CSV table of C-alpha atoms in Angstrom, one decimal:
chain,number,residue,atom,x,y,z
Y,545,UNK,CA,107.2,26.4,114.2
Y,546,UNK,CA,107.6,29.9,115.6
Y,547,UNK,CA,109.5,30.5,118.9
Y,548,UNK,CA,106.3,31.8,120.5
Y,549,UNK,CA,104.4,28.6,119.6
Y,550,UNK,CA,107.3,26.4,120.8
Y,551,UNK,CA,107.4,28.2,124.1
Y,552,UNK,CA,103.6,27.9,124.5
Y,553,UNK,CA,103.8,24.2,123.7
Y,554,UNK,CA,106.6,23.6,126.2
Y,555,UNK,CA,104.8,25.5,128.9
Y,556,UNK,CA,101.6,23.5,128.3
Y,557,UNK,CA,103.5,20.2,128.3
Y,558,UNK,CA,105.3,21.0,131.6
Y,559,UNK,CA,102.4,22.6,133.5
Y,560,UNK,CA,99.4,20.6,132.3
Y,561,UNK,CA,97.6,19.4,135.4
Y,562,UNK,CA,97.6,15.6,135.7
Y,563,UNK,CA,94.0,15.5,136.8
Y,564,UNK,CA,92.8,17.2,133.6
Y,565,UNK,CA,94.4,14.7,131.2
Y,566,UNK,CA,94.7,11.1,132.4
Y,567,UNK,CA,97.9,9.8,131.2
Y,568,UNK,CA,100.0,6.7,131.7
Y,569,UNK,CA,103.5,6.8,132.9
Y,570,UNK,CA,104.8,6.1,129.4
Y,571,UNK,CA,102.8,9.0,127.9
Y,572,UNK,CA,104.2,11.3,130.5
Y,573,UNK,CA,107.7,10.1,129.7
Y,574,UNK,CA,107.0,10.7,126.0
Y,575,UNK,CA,106.0,14.3,126.8
Y,576,UNK,CA,109.2,14.8,128.8
Y,577,UNK,CA,111.2,13.3,125.9
Y,578,UNK,CA,109.5,15.7,123.5
Y,579,UNK,CA,110.3,18.7,125.7
Y,580,UNK,CA,113.9,17.4,126.0
Y,581,UNK,CA,114.3,17.1,122.2
Y,582,UNK,CA,112.8,20.5,121.6
Y,583,UNK,CA,115.1,22.0,124.2
Y,584,UNK,CA,118.1,20.3,122.6
Y,585,UNK,CA,117.0,21.7,119.2
Y,586,UNK,CA,116.7,25.2,120.7
Y,587,UNK,CA,120.2,25.0,122.2
Y,588,UNK,CA,121.6,23.7,118.9
Y,589,UNK,CA,119.8,26.6,117.0
Y,590,UNK,CA,121.2,29.2,119.5
Y,591,UNK,CA,124.7,27.9,119.2
Y,592,UNK,CA,124.5,27.8,115.4
Y,593,UNK,CA,123.2,31.3,115.2
Y,594,UNK,CA,125.9,32.6,117.6
Y,595,UNK,CA,128.7,30.8,115.8
Y,596,UNK,CA,127.4,31.9,112.4
Y,597,UNK,CA,127.1,35.5,113.4
Y,598,UNK,CA,130.5,35.5,115.0
Y,599,UNK,CA,132.0,34.1,111.7
Y,600,UNK,CA,130.3,36.8,109.7
Y,601,UNK,CA,131.6,39.6,112.0
Y,602,UNK,CA,135.2,38.1,111.8
Y,603,UNK,CA,134.9,38.0,108.0
Y,604,UNK,CA,133.8,41.6,107.8
Y,605,UNK,CA,136.5,42.8,110.0
Y,606,UNK,CA,139.1,41.1,107.8
Y,607,UNK,CA,137.7,42.9,104.7
Y,608,UNK,CA,137.4,46.4,106.3
Y,609,UNK,CA,139.3,46.7,109.6
Y,610,UNK,CA,138.2,50.3,110.2
Y,611,UNK,CA,134.6,49.2,110.5
Y,612,UNK,CA,135.1,47.0,113.5
Y,613,UNK,CA,137.6,48.8,115.8
């Protein structure tokens, strides 16, 4: 799922008016759990990318120190 679609879905889940869709408390909790899990996945993805990119940069600087001064 693209980041744009994920953001749109999270926005819809958070701001959907309760009078438009009648939901039980458990359904609402399910939506909050879904948003929480997606947020956790986003943070994990961000941390993975940051760590991965940092490792690549460190590896390149070892091979050619002049490139990364």
